[in-house]
Amino acid sequence: MYNTDIPNREELPSTAKLIRSTIIAAIVALVLLVTVVMPAEYALDPTGAGRLLGLTEMGEIKEQLAEEAAADEAAQMVAVNSSADQMAAEVSEPVMAEAVEEPAPASEAEVAPAEPEPAPEPEIAEPQWQDEVRVVLTPGEGTEFKLTMEEGAVARFSWVSEGGPINFDTHGDGGGQSISYEKGRGVPEDEGELEAAFTGNHGWFFRNRNDNDITLVLRTGGDYGQLKKML
């Protein structure tokens, strides 16, 4: 039976070559860690390459899913602990109202002429929305909408979840920067203003944690370029 010949000492790689190969492999592994693994798994993008490759958004979604799962478990524990406390009824002491003496009616001569009633204030018109979107989310499904905004620009928004509450994360990214403005779990609706901390994309990530389909209605207006659906 023939076996492979044992190489000579001259054919074996030298110690210097082995060290050089090890250093090159370590550098390649470090580059992959910083540009691929960290953005895709942990949403950490120190070089900005992950954002260009679309890996940072993948990592952000994974982080959001992990946070939502932990928040759901914590909310269930709080609901169990608070249900016992809510059973105790709070009894407040009755407050006795002081008797008020009514003034004696004045004679016709003493009655002063009635002052004219002030004119009613004009009603404030409802804000006009520039964009309105409706999307149906199945159980566990998520979606994301972003506004293109300049730094310091202010946009008005109003959204409602028809069919059940929803989880949301208001955040922004652009130019290698990212920010989280507000997060919520089990919220049926919200409205207000969104001021851009820097130039880029700013908006909302929504996820349906109900056992049934829900309809999300989002309305926006104000100082922004366009409303984009990211997911």
PDB file of C-alpha atoms in Angstrom:
ATOM      1  CA  MET A   1       0.000   0.000   0.000  1.00  0.00           C
ATOM      2  CA  TYR A   2       1.478   3.358  -1.064  1.00  0.00           C
ATOM      3  CA  ASN A   3       1.423   6.341   1.283  1.00  0.00           C
ATOM      4  CA  THR A   4       2.257   9.980   0.568  1.00  0.00           C
ATOM      5  CA  ASP A   5       5.959  10.718   0.818  1.00  0.00           C
ATOM      6  CA  ILE A   6       7.087  12.545   3.930  1.00  0.00           C
ATOM      7  CA  PRO A   7       8.174  16.068   2.884  1.00  0.00           C
ATOM      8  CA  ASN A   8      11.739  17.109   3.393  1.00  0.00           C
ATOM      9  CA  ARG A   9      12.665  19.778   5.920  1.00  0.00           C
ATOM     10  CA  GLU A  10      13.361  22.182   3.040  1.00  0.00           C
ATOM     11  CA  GLU A  11       9.784  21.746   1.758  1.00  0.00           C
ATOM     12  CA  LEU A  12       8.168  22.649   5.114  1.00  0.00           C
ATOM     13  CA  PRO A  13       7.166  26.311   5.657  1.00  0.00           C
ATOM     14  CA  SER A  14       9.558  28.279   7.788  1.00  0.00           C
ATOM     15  CA  THR A  15       8.669  29.764  11.168  1.00  0.00           C
ATOM     16  CA  ALA A  16       8.642  33.248   9.643  1.00  0.00           C
ATOM     17  CA  LYS A  17       6.091  32.177   7.004  1.00  0.00           C
ATOM     18  CA  LEU A  18       3.861  30.598   9.649  1.00  0.00           C
ATOM     19  CA  ILE A  19       3.979  33.750  11.776  1.00  0.00           C
ATOM     20  CA  ARG A  20       3.230  35.942   8.754  1.00  0.00           C
ATOM     21  CA  SER A  21       0.298  33.726   7.734  1.00  0.00           C
ATOM     22  CA  THR A  22      -1.055  33.831  11.292  1.00  0.00           C
ATOM     23  CA  ILE A  23      -0.835  37.642  11.401  1.00  0.00           C
ATOM     24  CA  ILE A  24      -2.577  37.968   8.011  1.00  0.00           C
ATOM     25  CA  ALA A  25      -5.365  35.622   9.129  1.00  0.00           C
ATOM     26  CA  ALA A  26      -5.821  37.599  12.357  1.00  0.00           C
ATOM     27  CA  ILE A  27      -6.026  40.892  10.439  1.00  0.00           C
ATOM     28  CA  VAL A  28      -8.601  39.448   8.012  1.00  0.00           C
ATOM     29  CA  ALA A  29     -10.650  38.099  10.931  1.00  0.00           C
ATOM     30  CA  LEU A  30     -10.512  41.497  12.685  1.00  0.00           C
ATOM     31  CA  VAL A  31     -11.638  43.321   9.517  1.00  0.00           C
ATOM     32  CA  LEU A  32     -14.550  40.900   9.077  1.00  0.00           C
ATOM     33  CA  LEU A  33     -15.478  41.309  12.737  1.00  0.00           C
ATOM     34  CA  VAL A  34     -15.612  45.122  12.523  1.00  0.00           C
ATOM     35  CA  THR A  35     -17.186  45.464   9.049  1.00  0.00           C
ATOM     36  CA  VAL A  36     -19.560  42.447   8.954  1.00  0.00           C
ATOM     37  CA  VAL A  37     -20.154  40.637  12.250  1.00  0.00           C
ATOM     38  CA  MET A  38     -20.536  43.640  14.583  1.00  0.00           C
ATOM     39  CA  PRO A  39     -22.981  45.594  12.316  1.00  0.00           C
ATOM     40  CA  ALA A  40     -25.038  42.502  11.414  1.00  0.00           C
ATOM     41  CA  GLU A  41     -25.283  41.023  14.915  1.00  0.00           C
ATOM     42  CA  TYR A  42     -25.023  43.968  17.343  1.00  0.00           C
ATOM     43  CA  ALA A  43     -25.813  47.091  15.177  1.00  0.00           C
ATOM     44  CA  LEU A  44     -22.322  48.427  15.966  1.00  0.00           C
ATOM     45  CA  ASP A  45     -20.769  50.109  12.917  1.00  0.00           C
ATOM     46  CA  PRO A  46     -17.586  52.025  13.855  1.00  0.00           C
ATOM     47  CA  THR A  47     -16.331  52.143  10.235  1.00  0.00           C
ATOM     48  CA  GLY A  48     -19.615  52.897   8.436  1.00  0.00           C
ATOM     49  CA  ALA A  49     -19.093  49.932   6.103  1.00  0.00           C
ATOM     50  CA  GLY A  50     -21.981  48.022   7.680  1.00  0.00           C
ATOM     51  CA  ARG A  51     -24.407  50.859   6.834  1.00  0.00           C
ATOM     52  CA  LEU A  52     -23.230  50.854   3.204  1.00  0.00           C
ATOM     53  CA  LEU A  53     -23.632  47.070   2.974  1.00  0.00           C
ATOM     54  CA  GLY A  54     -27.071  47.128   4.642  1.00  0.00           C
ATOM     55  CA  LEU A  55     -25.842  45.043   7.588  1.00  0.00           C
ATOM     56  CA  THR A  56     -26.325  47.656  10.324  1.00  0.00           C
ATOM     57  CA  GLU A  57     -30.092  47.778   9.770  1.00  0.00           C
ATOM     58  CA  MET A  58     -30.154  43.972  10.105  1.00  0.00           C
ATOM     59  CA  GLY A  59     -28.375  44.267  13.446  1.00  0.00           C
ATOM     60  CA  GLU A  60     -30.765  47.009  14.604  1.00  0.00           C
ATOM     61  CA  ILE A  61     -33.748  44.799  13.846  1.00  0.00           C
ATOM     62  CA  LYS A  62     -32.180  41.902  15.790  1.00  0.00           C
ATOM     63  CA  GLU A  63     -31.552  44.200  18.765  1.00  0.00           C
ATOM     64  CA  GLN A  64     -35.141  45.481  18.602  1.00  0.00           C
ATOM     65  CA  LEU A  65     -36.511  41.937  18.535  1.00  0.00           C
ATOM     66  CA  ALA A  66     -34.432  40.995  21.583  1.00  0.00           C
ATOM     67  CA  GLU A  67     -35.551  44.125  23.466  1.00  0.00           C
ATOM     68  CA  GLU A  68     -39.190  43.503  22.567  1.00  0.00           C
ATOM     69  CA  ALA A  69     -39.023  39.907  23.827  1.00  0.00           C
ATOM     70  CA  ALA A  70     -37.469  41.025  27.126  1.00  0.00           C
ATOM     71  CA  ALA A  71     -40.003  43.857  27.475  1.00  0.00           C
ATOM     72  CA  ASP A  72     -42.913  41.467  26.861  1.00  0.00           C
ATOM     73  CA  GLU A  73     -41.693  39.116  29.615  1.00  0.00           C
ATOM     74  CA  ALA A  74     -41.245  42.024  32.040  1.00  0.00           C
ATOM     75  CA  ALA A  75     -44.716  43.397  31.209  1.00  0.00           C
ATOM     76  CA  GLN A  76     -46.302  40.020  31.983  1.00  0.00           C
ATOM     77  CA  MET A  77     -44.575  39.863  35.379  1.00  0.00           C
ATOM     78  CA  VAL A  78     -45.668  43.422  36.220  1.00  0.00           C
ATOM     79  CA  ALA A  79     -49.270  42.639  35.214  1.00  0.00           C
ATOM     80  CA  VAL A  80     -49.365  39.616  37.541  1.00  0.00           C
ATOM     81  CA  ASN A  81     -47.936  41.565  40.490  1.00  0.00           C
ATOM     82  CA  SER A  82     -50.150  44.616  39.994  1.00  0.00           C
ATOM     83  CA  SER A  83     -53.425  42.676  39.610  1.00  0.00           C
ATOM     84  CA  ALA A  84     -53.485  41.888  43.343  1.00  0.00           C
ATOM     85  CA  ASP A  85     -52.871  45.531  44.293  1.00  0.00           C
ATOM     86  CA  GLN A  86     -55.702  46.785  42.090  1.00  0.00           C
ATOM     87  CA  MET A  87     -58.251  44.677  43.982  1.00  0.00           C
ATOM     88  CA  ALA A  88     -57.985  46.898  47.067  1.00  0.00           C
ATOM     89  CA  ALA A  89     -60.478  49.761  46.695  1.00  0.00           C
ATOM     90  CA  GLU A  90     -59.376  53.203  47.733  1.00  0.00           C
ATOM     91  CA  VAL A  91     -61.919  54.931  49.992  1.00  0.00           C
ATOM     92  CA  SER A  92     -61.662  58.700  50.297  1.00  0.00           C
ATOM     93  CA  GLU A  93     -63.282  60.726  53.074  1.00  0.00           C
ATOM     94  CA  PRO A  94     -66.304  62.752  51.938  1.00  0.00           C
ATOM     95  CA  VAL A  95     -65.735  66.471  51.753  1.00  0.00           C
ATOM     96  CA  MET A  96     -68.534  68.622  53.166  1.00  0.00           C
ATOM     97  CA  ALA A  97     -69.393  71.497  50.925  1.00  0.00           C
ATOM     98  CA  GLU A  98     -69.705  74.852  52.603  1.00  0.00           C
ATOM     99  CA  ALA A  99     -73.067  76.531  52.316  1.00  0.00           C
ATOM    100  CA  VAL A 100     -73.014  79.632  50.158  1.00  0.00           C
ATOM    101  CA  GLU A 101     -75.498  82.352  50.882  1.00  0.00           C
ATOM    102  CA  GLU A 102     -77.269  83.560  47.794  1.00  0.00           C
ATOM    103  CA  PRO A 103     -77.468  87.353  47.463  1.00  0.00           C
ATOM    104  CA  ALA A 104     -80.857  88.929  47.746  1.00  0.00           C
ATOM    105  CA  PRO A 105     -82.430  89.754  44.394  1.00  0.00           C
ATOM    106  CA  ALA A 106     -81.886  93.323  43.373  1.00  0.00           C
ATOM    107  CA  SER A 107     -84.724  95.610  42.431  1.00  0.00           C
ATOM    108  CA  GLU A 108     -85.427  96.430  38.820  1.00  0.00           C
ATOM    109  CA  ALA A 109     -83.854  99.863  39.267  1.00  0.00           C
ATOM    110  CA  GLU A 110     -80.643  98.389  40.597  1.00  0.00           C
ATOM    111  CA  VAL A 111     -80.257  95.835  37.827  1.00  0.00           C
ATOM    112  CA  ALA A 112     -77.371  96.883  35.605  1.00  0.00           C
ATOM    113  CA  PRO A 113     -77.654  96.408  31.863  1.00  0.00           C
ATOM    114  CA  ALA A 114     -76.269  93.070  30.746  1.00  0.00           C
ATOM    115  CA  GLU A 115     -72.869  93.218  29.096  1.00  0.00           C
ATOM    116  CA  PRO A 116     -72.688  91.850  25.569  1.00  0.00           C
ATOM    117  CA  GLU A 117     -71.406  88.301  25.390  1.00  0.00           C
ATOM    118  CA  PRO A 118     -67.927  87.996  23.894  1.00  0.00           C
ATOM    119  CA  ALA A 119     -67.766  86.695  20.375  1.00  0.00           C
ATOM    120  CA  PRO A 120     -66.844  83.003  20.213  1.00  0.00           C
ATOM    121  CA  GLU A 121     -63.228  82.319  19.392  1.00  0.00           C
ATOM    122  CA  PRO A 122     -62.679  80.935  15.909  1.00  0.00           C
ATOM    123  CA  GLU A 123     -62.103  77.210  15.847  1.00  0.00           C
ATOM    124  CA  ILE A 124     -58.576  76.116  15.039  1.00  0.00           C
ATOM    125  CA  ALA A 125     -58.513  74.123  11.844  1.00  0.00           C
ATOM    126  CA  GLU A 126     -57.233  70.582  11.957  1.00  0.00           C
ATOM    127  CA  PRO A 127     -53.666  70.202  10.658  1.00  0.00           C
ATOM    128  CA  GLN A 128     -53.409  69.320   7.011  1.00  0.00           C
ATOM    129  CA  TRP A 129     -51.396  66.128   6.478  1.00  0.00           C
ATOM    130  CA  GLN A 130     -49.018  65.850   3.549  1.00  0.00           C
ATOM    131  CA  ASP A 131     -48.922  62.035   3.522  1.00  0.00           C
ATOM    132  CA  GLU A 132     -51.126  59.217   4.805  1.00  0.00           C
ATOM    133  CA  VAL A 133     -50.371  55.486   4.616  1.00  0.00           C
ATOM    134  CA  ARG A 134     -52.349  52.411   5.649  1.00  0.00           C
ATOM    135  CA  VAL A 135     -50.746  49.009   6.054  1.00  0.00           C
ATOM    136  CA  VAL A 136     -52.063  45.695   7.401  1.00  0.00           C
ATOM    137  CA  LEU A 137     -49.650  43.786   9.677  1.00  0.00           C
ATOM    138  CA  THR A 138     -50.103  40.097  10.382  1.00  0.00           C
ATOM    139  CA  PRO A 139     -49.155  38.663  13.826  1.00  0.00           C
ATOM    140  CA  GLY A 140     -45.415  39.134  14.369  1.00  0.00           C
ATOM    141  CA  GLU A 141     -44.952  41.248  11.213  1.00  0.00           C
ATOM    142  CA  GLY A 142     -43.045  44.544  11.303  1.00  0.00           C
ATOM    143  CA  THR A 143     -42.743  47.595   9.056  1.00  0.00           C
ATOM    144  CA  GLU A 144     -40.685  50.789   8.991  1.00  0.00           C
ATOM    145  CA  PHE A 145     -41.336  54.299   7.632  1.00  0.00           C
ATOM    146  CA  LYS A 146     -38.756  57.111   7.454  1.00  0.00           C
ATOM    147  CA  LEU A 147     -38.886  60.842   6.649  1.00  0.00           C
ATOM    148  CA  THR A 148     -35.953  62.496   4.858  1.00  0.00           C
ATOM    149  CA  MET A 149     -35.179  65.543   7.034  1.00  0.00           C
ATOM    150  CA  GLU A 150     -32.545  68.220   7.453  1.00  0.00           C
ATOM    151  CA  GLU A 151     -30.993  68.869  10.863  1.00  0.00           C
ATOM    152  CA  GLY A 152     -33.378  70.897  13.054  1.00  0.00           C
ATOM    153  CA  ALA A 153     -36.404  70.310  10.797  1.00  0.00           C
ATOM    154  CA  VAL A 154     -39.707  69.544  12.571  1.00  0.00           C
ATOM    155  CA  ALA A 155     -42.363  67.143  11.265  1.00  0.00           C
ATOM    156  CA  ARG A 156     -45.841  66.523  12.690  1.00  0.00           C
ATOM    157  CA  PHE A 157     -47.162  62.991  12.918  1.00  0.00           C
ATOM    158  CA  SER A 158     -50.175  60.981  14.038  1.00  0.00           C
ATOM    159  CA  TRP A 159     -50.564  57.215  13.930  1.00  0.00           C
ATOM    160  CA  VAL A 160     -53.182  54.758  15.171  1.00  0.00           C
ATOM    161  CA  SER A 161     -53.248  50.961  15.336  1.00  0.00           C
ATOM    162  CA  GLU A 162     -56.703  49.620  14.455  1.00  0.00           C
ATOM    163  CA  GLY A 163     -57.428  46.134  15.817  1.00  0.00           C
ATOM    164  CA  GLY A 164     -55.011  46.162  18.774  1.00  0.00           C
ATOM    165  CA  PRO A 165     -52.023  47.984  20.281  1.00  0.00           C
ATOM    166  CA  ILE A 166     -48.594  47.926  18.649  1.00  0.00           C
ATOM    167  CA  ASN A 167     -44.893  48.141  19.568  1.00  0.00           C
ATOM    168  CA  PHE A 168     -42.899  51.028  18.084  1.00  0.00           C
ATOM    169  CA  ASP A 169     -39.403  52.511  18.016  1.00  0.00           C
ATOM    170  CA  THR A 170     -38.912  56.119  16.862  1.00  0.00           C
ATOM    171  CA  HIS A 171     -35.330  56.523  15.642  1.00  0.00           C
ATOM    172  CA  GLY A 172     -33.100  58.091  13.000  1.00  0.00           C
ATOM    173  CA  ASP A 173     -29.890  57.473  11.046  1.00  0.00           C
ATOM    174  CA  GLY A 174     -27.714  59.190   8.493  1.00  0.00           C
ATOM    175  CA  GLY A 175     -24.130  60.223   7.862  1.00  0.00           C
ATOM    176  CA  GLY A 176     -22.806  57.426  10.080  1.00  0.00           C
ATOM    177  CA  GLN A 177     -24.957  58.619  13.001  1.00  0.00           C
ATOM    178  CA  SER A 178     -27.946  56.964  14.672  1.00  0.00           C
ATOM    179  CA  ILE A 179     -30.344  57.962  17.460  1.00  0.00           C
ATOM    180  CA  SER A 180     -33.355  56.489  19.278  1.00  0.00           C
ATOM    181  CA  TYR A 181     -36.003  59.088  20.206  1.00  0.00           C
ATOM    182  CA  GLU A 182     -38.704  56.971  21.883  1.00  0.00           C
ATOM    183  CA  LYS A 183     -39.860  53.361  22.280  1.00  0.00           C
ATOM    184  CA  GLY A 184     -43.230  51.941  23.299  1.00  0.00           C
ATOM    185  CA  ARG A 185     -44.843  48.565  23.939  1.00  0.00           C
ATOM    186  CA  GLY A 186     -48.555  47.894  23.485  1.00  0.00           C
ATOM    187  CA  VAL A 187     -49.472  51.464  22.421  1.00  0.00           C
ATOM    188  CA  PRO A 188     -52.739  51.991  20.489  1.00  0.00           C
ATOM    189  CA  GLU A 189     -51.947  55.458  19.073  1.00  0.00           C
ATOM    190  CA  ASP A 190     -49.591  58.438  19.303  1.00  0.00           C
ATOM    191  CA  GLU A 191     -49.153  61.928  17.870  1.00  0.00           C
ATOM    192  CA  GLY A 192     -46.772  64.855  18.235  1.00  0.00           C
ATOM    193  CA  GLU A 193     -43.711  66.406  16.605  1.00  0.00           C
ATOM    194  CA  LEU A 194     -40.412  64.864  15.486  1.00  0.00           C
ATOM    195  CA  GLU A 195     -37.358  67.161  15.370  1.00  0.00           C
ATOM    196  CA  ALA A 196     -34.391  65.823  13.409  1.00  0.00           C
ATOM    197  CA  ALA A 197     -31.196  65.677  15.474  1.00  0.00           C
ATOM    198  CA  PHE A 198     -29.117  65.530  12.282  1.00  0.00           C
ATOM    199  CA  THR A 199     -29.595  65.339   8.523  1.00  0.00           C
ATOM    200  CA  GLY A 200     -30.784  61.895   7.456  1.00  0.00           C
ATOM    201  CA  ASN A 201     -33.742  59.520   7.725  1.00  0.00           C
ATOM    202  CA  HIS A 202     -36.004  59.755  10.785  1.00  0.00           C
ATOM    203  CA  GLY A 203     -39.144  57.746  11.497  1.00  0.00           C
ATOM    204  CA  TRP A 204     -40.764  54.701  13.075  1.00  0.00           C
ATOM    205  CA  PHE A 205     -40.398  50.932  13.240  1.00  0.00           C
ATOM    206  CA  PHE A 206     -43.671  49.132  14.081  1.00  0.00           C
ATOM    207  CA  ARG A 207     -44.303  45.477  15.011  1.00  0.00           C
ATOM    208  CA  ASN A 208     -47.611  43.664  15.577  1.00  0.00           C
ATOM    209  CA  ARG A 209     -47.408  41.474  18.699  1.00  0.00           C
ATOM    210  CA  ASN A 210     -51.129  40.625  18.667  1.00  0.00           C
ATOM    211  CA  ASP A 211     -52.637  37.280  17.695  1.00  0.00           C
ATOM    212  CA  ASN A 212     -54.682  38.954  14.947  1.00  0.00           C
ATOM    213  CA  ASP A 213     -54.106  41.297  12.004  1.00  0.00           C
ATOM    214  CA  ILE A 214     -54.045  45.029  12.712  1.00  0.00           C
ATOM    215  CA  THR A 215     -54.257  48.067  10.413  1.00  0.00           C
ATOM    216  CA  LEU A 216     -51.670  50.809  10.964  1.00  0.00           C
ATOM    217  CA  VAL A 217     -52.625  54.338   9.813  1.00  0.00           C
ATOM    218  CA  LEU A 218     -49.755  56.873   9.720  1.00  0.00           C
ATOM    219  CA  ARG A 219     -50.194  60.558   8.848  1.00  0.00           C
ATOM    220  CA  THR A 220     -47.325  63.059   8.517  1.00  0.00           C
ATOM    221  CA  GLY A 221     -46.878  66.737   7.744  1.00  0.00           C
ATOM    222  CA  GLY A 222     -44.375  69.518   8.249  1.00  0.00           C
ATOM    223  CA  ASP A 223     -40.787  70.140   7.169  1.00  0.00           C
ATOM    224  CA  TYR A 224     -39.495  67.014   5.428  1.00  0.00           C
ATOM    225  CA  GLY A 225     -38.630  65.810   1.960  1.00  0.00           C
ATOM    226  CA  GLN A 226     -40.483  62.549   1.471  1.00  0.00           C
ATOM    227  CA  LEU A 227     -42.006  59.646   3.370  1.00  0.00           C
ATOM    228  CA  LYS A 228     -40.292  56.339   2.511  1.00  0.00           C
ATOM    229  CA  LYS A 229     -41.260  52.755   3.401  1.00  0.00           C
ATOM    230  CA  MET A 230     -38.083  50.954   4.469  1.00  0.00           C
ATOM    231  CA  LEU A 231     -39.612  47.539   5.317  1.00  0.00           C
TER     232      LEU A 231
END
